[in-house]
Coordinates of C-alpha atoms in Angstrom, one line a residue:
M1437 CA 0.0 0.0 0.0
S1438 CA 1.5 3.4 -1.0
H1439 CA 1.7 6.2 1.4
P1440 CA 0.5 9.7 0.3
K1441 CA 3.4 12.1 -0.4
S1442 CA 3.7 15.2 1.9
G1443 CA 2.0 18.2 0.3
L1444 CA 4.2 20.9 -1.2
S1445 CA 4.0 24.6 -0.4
Y1446 CA 4.9 27.7 -2.3
S1447 CA 7.8 28.1 0.1
D1448 CA 9.1 24.6 -0.9
A1449 CA 9.2 25.9 -4.5
G1450 CA 11.4 28.8 -3.4
V1451 CA 8.9 31.6 -3.1
D1452 CA 8.5 33.2 0.4
I1453 CA 5.2 35.0 0.7
D1454 CA 6.1 36.1 4.3
A1455 CA 9.3 37.8 3.0
G1456 CA 7.2 39.7 0.5
N1457 CA 4.8 40.9 3.1
R1458 CA 7.8 42.0 5.3
L1459 CA 9.1 44.0 2.4
V1460 CA 5.8 45.8 1.9
D1461 CA 5.8 46.8 5.6
L1462 CA 9.4 48.1 5.3
I1463 CA 8.8 50.2 2.2
K1464 CA 5.4 51.7 3.1
P1465 CA 6.9 54.8 4.9
M1466 CA 9.3 55.4 2.1
V1467 CA 6.5 55.3 -0.5
R1468 CA 4.3 57.7 1.6
A1469 CA 7.1 60.2 1.7
T1470 CA 6.8 60.6 -2.1
A1471 CA 3.1 61.9 -1.9
R1472 CA 2.4 65.0 -4.0
A1473 CA -0.6 66.8 -5.3
G1474 CA -2.7 64.3 -7.2
A1475 CA -1.5 61.2 -5.4
D1476 CA -1.4 60.0 -1.8
A1477 CA 1.4 57.4 -2.6
E1478 CA -0.3 54.6 -0.7
I1479 CA 0.5 51.1 -1.9
G1480 CA -1.4 47.8 -1.5
G1481 CA -4.2 48.1 -3.9
F1482 CA -4.5 46.6 -7.4
G1483 CA -3.6 49.8 -9.1
G1484 CA -2.2 53.3 -8.4
L1485 CA -4.4 56.4 -8.8
F1486 CA -3.5 59.9 -9.9
D1487 CA -5.8 62.9 -10.1
L1488 CA -4.6 65.3 -12.9
K1489 CA -7.1 68.0 -11.9
A1490 CA -5.8 68.0 -8.3
A1491 CA -2.3 68.4 -9.7
G1492 CA -3.4 71.6 -11.4
F1493 CA -3.5 70.6 -15.0
K1494 CA -6.1 72.1 -17.3
D1495 CA -5.5 70.6 -20.8
P1496 CA -2.7 68.1 -20.3
V1497 CA -0.9 65.8 -22.7
L1498 CA 0.5 62.7 -20.9
V1499 CA 4.0 61.6 -21.6
A1500 CA 5.3 58.1 -20.6
A1501 CA 8.7 56.6 -20.3
T1502 CA 10.2 53.3 -19.3
D1503 CA 13.8 52.1 -18.7
G1504 CA 16.1 50.0 -16.6
V1505 CA 19.7 50.4 -15.4
G1506 CA 21.3 47.7 -17.6
T1507 CA 24.3 45.7 -16.4
K1508 CA 25.1 48.3 -13.7
V1509 CA 23.0 46.1 -11.5
K1510 CA 25.7 43.4 -11.7
I1511 CA 28.2 45.8 -9.9
A1512 CA 25.5 46.6 -7.3
I1513 CA 24.9 42.9 -6.7
E1514 CA 28.6 42.1 -6.5
T1515 CA 29.4 44.9 -4.1
K1516 CA 26.1 44.7 -2.2
L1517 CA 25.8 48.5 -2.6
H1518 CA 22.2 48.7 -3.5
A1519 CA 21.0 52.2 -2.4
G1520 CA 22.0 54.2 -5.5
I1521 CA 20.6 51.9 -8.1
G1522 CA 17.1 52.9 -7.2
I1523 CA 17.9 56.6 -8.0
D1524 CA 19.4 55.4 -11.3
L1525 CA 16.1 53.7 -12.1
V1526 CA 14.0 56.8 -11.5
A1527 CA 16.5 59.1 -13.3
M1528 CA 16.6 57.1 -16.5
S1529 CA 12.9 57.6 -17.0
V1530 CA 12.2 61.0 -15.5
N1531 CA 15.1 62.6 -17.3
D1532 CA 13.4 61.4 -20.5
L1533 CA 10.2 63.0 -19.5
V1534 CA 11.6 66.4 -18.8
V1535 CA 13.3 66.3 -22.2
Q1536 CA 9.8 66.6 -23.6
G1537 CA 8.9 69.4 -21.4
A1538 CA 6.8 67.2 -19.1
E1539 CA 6.6 67.3 -15.3
P1540 CA 6.9 63.8 -13.8
L1541 CA 3.7 62.9 -12.0
F1542 CA 4.1 59.3 -10.9
F1543 CA 6.4 56.3 -11.0
L1544 CA 6.0 52.5 -10.8
D1545 CA 8.7 49.9 -10.4
Y1546 CA 9.2 46.2 -11.3
F1547 CA 11.7 44.2 -9.2
A1548 CA 12.5 40.6 -10.1
C1549 CA 14.9 38.3 -8.1
G1550 CA 15.7 34.7 -7.4
K1551 CA 15.3 34.9 -3.6
L1552 CA 13.8 37.9 -1.9
D1553 CA 16.0 39.6 0.6
P1554 CA 13.6 42.1 2.2
E1555 CA 16.3 44.4 3.7
A1556 CA 18.4 44.6 0.5
T1557 CA 15.3 45.2 -1.6
A1558 CA 14.1 47.8 0.8
A1559 CA 17.4 49.6 0.3
I1560 CA 16.7 49.7 -3.4
V1561 CA 13.2 51.0 -2.9
A1562 CA 14.6 53.6 -0.6
G1563 CA 16.7 54.9 -3.5
I1564 CA 13.6 54.8 -5.8
A1565 CA 11.7 56.8 -3.3
E1566 CA 14.5 59.3 -3.0
G1567 CA 14.7 59.7 -6.7
C1568 CA 10.9 60.3 -6.8
R1569 CA 11.0 62.9 -4.1
E1570 CA 13.9 64.7 -5.8
S1571 CA 11.9 64.7 -9.1
G1572 CA 8.6 65.7 -7.6
C1573 CA 6.8 62.5 -8.6
A1574 CA 4.8 60.0 -6.5
L1575 CA 5.7 56.4 -6.2
I1576 CA 2.2 54.9 -6.5
G1577 CA 2.9 51.2 -7.1
G1578 CA 5.1 48.4 -8.2
E1579 CA 5.6 44.7 -8.5
T1580 CA 8.0 42.4 -6.7
A1581 CA 8.5 39.0 -8.4
E1582 CA 10.4 36.2 -6.7
M1583 CA 11.4 33.8 -9.5
P1584 CA 13.6 30.9 -8.4
G1585 CA 15.0 29.0 -11.3
L1586 CA 15.0 32.0 -13.6
Y1587 CA 17.3 34.2 -11.4
K1588 CA 20.1 32.9 -9.1
D1589 CA 20.0 33.7 -5.4
G1590 CA 21.3 37.2 -5.0
D1591 CA 20.6 38.2 -8.6
Y1592 CA 18.0 40.7 -9.5
D1593 CA 16.8 43.1 -12.2
L1594 CA 14.5 46.1 -12.1
A1595 CA 12.6 48.3 -14.5
G1596 CA 10.9 51.6 -14.0
F1597 CA 7.8 53.3 -15.5
A1598 CA 7.2 57.0 -15.3
V1599 CA 4.3 59.2 -16.5
G1600 CA 4.4 63.0 -16.7
A1601 CA 2.3 65.7 -18.2
A1602 CA 2.6 69.0 -20.0
E1603 CA 0.0 71.5 -20.9
R1604 CA -1.0 71.2 -24.6
G1605 CA 1.2 73.4 -26.7
T1606 CA 4.2 73.4 -24.3
L1607 CA 5.8 70.2 -25.3
L1608 CA 9.5 70.0 -26.4
P1609 CA 11.3 70.1 -28.8
R1610 CA 9.8 73.3 -30.1
G1611 CA 9.3 73.7 -33.8
D1612 CA 11.5 76.9 -34.0
I1613 CA 14.9 75.3 -33.5
A1614 CA 17.1 77.1 -36.0
V1615 CA 20.7 77.5 -37.3
G1616 CA 22.5 79.7 -34.8
D1617 CA 20.8 78.4 -31.6
T1618 CA 23.2 77.7 -28.8
V1619 CA 24.0 74.2 -27.4
I1620 CA 24.5 74.1 -23.6
G1621 CA 25.8 71.1 -21.7
L1622 CA 24.8 70.1 -18.2
A1623 CA 27.5 68.2 -16.3
S1624 CA 26.9 64.5 -15.4
S1625 CA 27.6 62.9 -12.1
G1626 CA 29.5 60.0 -13.6
V1627 CA 28.9 57.1 -16.0
H1628 CA 25.2 57.3 -15.1
S1629 CA 23.5 54.0 -16.3
N1630 CA 24.8 53.4 -19.8
G1631 CA 27.8 51.6 -21.2
F1632 CA 28.3 49.3 -18.3
S1633 CA 29.0 46.2 -20.4
L1634 CA 32.0 48.0 -21.7
V1635 CA 32.8 49.3 -18.2
R1636 CA 32.8 45.8 -16.7
K1637 CA 35.0 44.5 -19.6
I1638 CA 37.5 47.2 -19.0
V1639 CA 37.5 46.6 -15.2
E1640 CA 38.0 42.8 -15.9
R1641 CA 41.0 43.7 -18.2
T1642 CA 42.7 45.7 -15.4
G1643 CA 42.4 42.8 -12.9
L1644 CA 41.1 45.2 -10.2
G1645 CA 38.3 44.2 -7.8
F1646 CA 35.4 46.4 -7.2
D1647 CA 36.6 46.7 -3.6
A1648 CA 39.9 48.2 -4.7
Q1649 CA 40.6 51.9 -4.4
A1650 CA 39.3 53.7 -7.5
P1651 CA 42.4 54.9 -9.5
F1652 CA 40.5 58.0 -10.5
S1653 CA 38.9 58.7 -7.1
P1654 CA 41.2 57.9 -4.2
I1655 CA 38.6 58.4 -1.5
M1656 CA 36.3 55.8 -3.0
T1657 CA 36.3 52.1 -3.9
L1658 CA 36.1 51.3 -7.6
G1659 CA 32.7 49.8 -7.2
G1660 CA 31.4 52.7 -5.2
A1661 CA 32.7 55.2 -7.7
L1662 CA 31.2 53.4 -10.7
L1663 CA 27.8 53.2 -8.8
T1664 CA 27.6 57.0 -8.4
P1665 CA 23.8 57.5 -9.2
T1666 CA 22.6 59.1 -12.4
R1667 CA 22.0 62.9 -12.0
L1668 CA 18.4 64.0 -11.8
Y1669 CA 17.8 67.0 -14.1
V1670 CA 14.1 67.4 -13.7
K1671 CA 13.7 70.4 -11.3
S1672 CA 16.5 72.5 -12.8
C1673 CA 15.4 71.9 -16.4
L1674 CA 11.7 72.5 -15.6
R1675 CA 12.7 75.8 -13.9
A1676 CA 14.7 76.9 -16.9
I1677 CA 11.9 76.0 -19.3
R1678 CA 9.3 77.9 -17.3
E1679 CA 11.3 80.9 -16.1
T1680 CA 13.2 81.8 -19.3
G1681 CA 10.9 80.7 -22.1
A1682 CA 14.1 80.2 -24.1
V1683 CA 14.7 76.5 -24.0
K1684 CA 13.8 75.1 -27.4
G1685 CA 14.9 71.5 -26.9
L1686 CA 16.6 69.1 -24.5
A1687 CA 18.4 65.8 -25.1
H1688 CA 19.2 63.3 -22.4
I1689 CA 22.6 61.8 -23.1
T1690 CA 22.2 58.1 -22.5
G1691 CA 23.3 55.1 -24.7
G1692 CA 24.5 56.5 -28.0
G1693 CA 26.1 59.5 -26.4
F1694 CA 26.2 62.8 -28.2
T1695 CA 26.3 61.2 -31.6
D1696 CA 22.9 59.4 -31.4
N1697 CA 20.9 61.4 -28.9
I1698 CA 21.2 65.0 -29.9
P1699 CA 19.7 64.4 -33.4
R1700 CA 16.6 62.9 -31.8
V1701 CA 15.4 66.5 -30.9
L1702 CA 16.5 68.3 -34.1
P1703 CA 14.6 68.8 -37.4
K1704 CA 15.9 66.5 -40.1
T1705 CA 17.7 69.5 -41.9
L1706 CA 19.7 70.5 -38.8
G1707 CA 22.7 69.3 -36.9
V1708 CA 25.0 70.6 -34.2
R1709 CA 28.7 71.5 -33.9
I1710 CA 30.2 70.5 -30.6
D1711 CA 33.5 71.9 -29.3
L1712 CA 35.0 68.9 -27.5
A1713 CA 37.5 71.1 -25.7
Q1714 CA 34.6 72.5 -23.7
V1715 CA 33.4 69.1 -22.4
P1716 CA 34.2 68.8 -18.7
V1717 CA 35.5 65.2 -19.0
L1718 CA 35.2 63.4 -15.7
P1719 CA 38.2 61.4 -14.3
V1720 CA 36.3 58.1 -14.6
F1721 CA 36.0 58.6 -18.4
K1722 CA 39.7 59.4 -18.7
W1723 CA 40.5 56.2 -16.8
L1724 CA 38.1 54.1 -18.9
A1725 CA 39.6 55.5 -22.1
A1726 CA 43.2 54.8 -21.0
E1727 CA 42.6 51.3 -19.6
G1728 CA 40.4 50.2 -22.4
G1729 CA 42.2 51.9 -25.2
V1730 CA 38.8 53.3 -26.2
E1731 CA 38.9 55.6 -29.2
E1732 CA 37.5 59.1 -28.9
L1733 CA 34.5 58.6 -31.3
E1734 CA 33.7 55.3 -29.5
L1735 CA 33.6 57.2 -26.2
L1736 CA 31.3 59.8 -27.6
R1737 CA 28.9 57.2 -28.8
T1738 CA 29.0 55.0 -25.7
F1739 CA 29.2 57.3 -22.7
N1740 CA 28.1 60.8 -21.6
C1741 CA 31.8 61.8 -21.2
G1742 CA 30.8 64.3 -18.5
I1743 CA 27.7 65.9 -20.0
G1744 CA 24.4 64.2 -19.1
M1745 CA 21.9 66.7 -20.6
I1746 CA 22.0 69.0 -23.6
A1747 CA 19.8 72.2 -23.9
I1748 CA 19.2 74.0 -27.1
V1749 CA 18.4 77.7 -26.4
K1750 CA 17.9 81.0 -28.1
P1751 CA 21.3 82.6 -28.6
D1752 CA 20.3 85.9 -26.9
A1753 CA 19.1 84.1 -23.8
V1754 CA 22.2 81.9 -23.1
T1755 CA 23.3 83.9 -20.0
S1756 CA 19.9 83.9 -18.4
V1757 CA 19.3 80.2 -19.0
I1758 CA 22.8 79.3 -17.6
E1759 CA 22.1 81.5 -14.6
V1760 CA 18.8 79.7 -13.9
L1761 CA 20.4 76.3 -14.4
K1762 CA 23.2 77.2 -12.0
E1763 CA 20.7 78.4 -9.4
G1764 CA 19.2 74.9 -9.8
G1765 CA 22.5 73.3 -8.9
E1766 CA 23.7 72.5 -12.4
T1767 CA 27.2 73.1 -13.8
A1768 CA 26.4 74.4 -17.3
V1769 CA 28.8 75.1 -20.2
V1770 CA 28.4 76.4 -23.8
L1771 CA 29.3 73.5 -26.1
G1772 CA 28.5 74.7 -29.5
D1773 CA 25.7 75.7 -31.9
V1774 CA 23.0 74.5 -34.2
I1775 CA 24.1 74.2 -37.9
A1776 CA 22.7 73.0 -41.1
A1777 CA 23.0 69.2 -41.4
D1778 CA 25.8 67.9 -43.6
G1779 CA 23.9 65.0 -45.3
E1780 CA 23.6 62.2 -42.8
Q1781 CA 26.2 63.8 -40.5
R1782 CA 24.1 65.4 -37.8
V1783 CA 26.7 65.9 -35.0
T1784 CA 30.0 67.5 -36.0
Y1785 CA 32.9 67.6 -33.6
R1786 CA 35.8 70.0 -33.5
G1787 CA 38.9 69.8 -31.2
H1788 CA 39.3 66.8 -28.9
L1789 CA 38.3 65.6 -25.5
D1790 CA 40.7 66.3 -22.7
L1791 CA 41.6 62.7 -21.8
A1792 CA 44.9 63.4 -20.0
M1793 CA 45.0 61.7 -16.6

């Protein structure tokens, strides 16, 4: 006579419902701290709500963006430095919203892992909440998926979804971008969240561990320096748009660098001329170029090289726009001007990046 087998539980399959509930309890105060007009930022329901009228919009156009942080997560996993990766997640989407002249309204996240660690995951969500607060958007929901067999224990990935709005008729880029407009660059905080497959390849070539002292930043470990969060440009750029009326276009410098991102906001007949000598190249990029033997044009198409956002402005308003940006905490420099496109060549460079260590 056969005996009945003991019954299996979800926990036996590797999914811990109690850990998920603990995580929700840990992050609720963080989420509440992102409340803003239009959203109370409470989680636990089947969907997040946002009231556009309460947020003060009259005739809004909604703008949506989604992104992740790429293989930068592998460095966070290896170093167990999780806090900044949540800011990265928010920044990659909300910076894309402000490029279109939109104010970020709310954010949702998706977190997938092999085995849920409530405390480590809460550190990531704390970064997401911080990014939302700094960008003025509410964290109104998300999803945590524990998927043993798909992810190894300790591994995770995450994605973010942001929605913003602008009053009809105020979206960027404007239709009056013209030859002679000025190109302004806003300094980046580091590598941001693009090009990390190449970054990791270069680090592997050097033989350095992520816990080693960063050769380009002696007060930080290599992993900590590379994990510097992506800069959030939302509040400073919205202020410049609204207060000066002179910002015609913005370009978020992500994967593709200057070469691929700037043309996305230009009319087909126009290009830009960039003076590379004016780019404030950060030490991390000089080190990556030297250790990886990366050619200048490859750098410019892979990394931000020290400029995370581009603004195209009326030439007679350059001083006022830079002043407002600086008041908003940005380091802003004039990089070049708008020119007629030279066939398929939309971004023309003169001079060279300062890559001297």
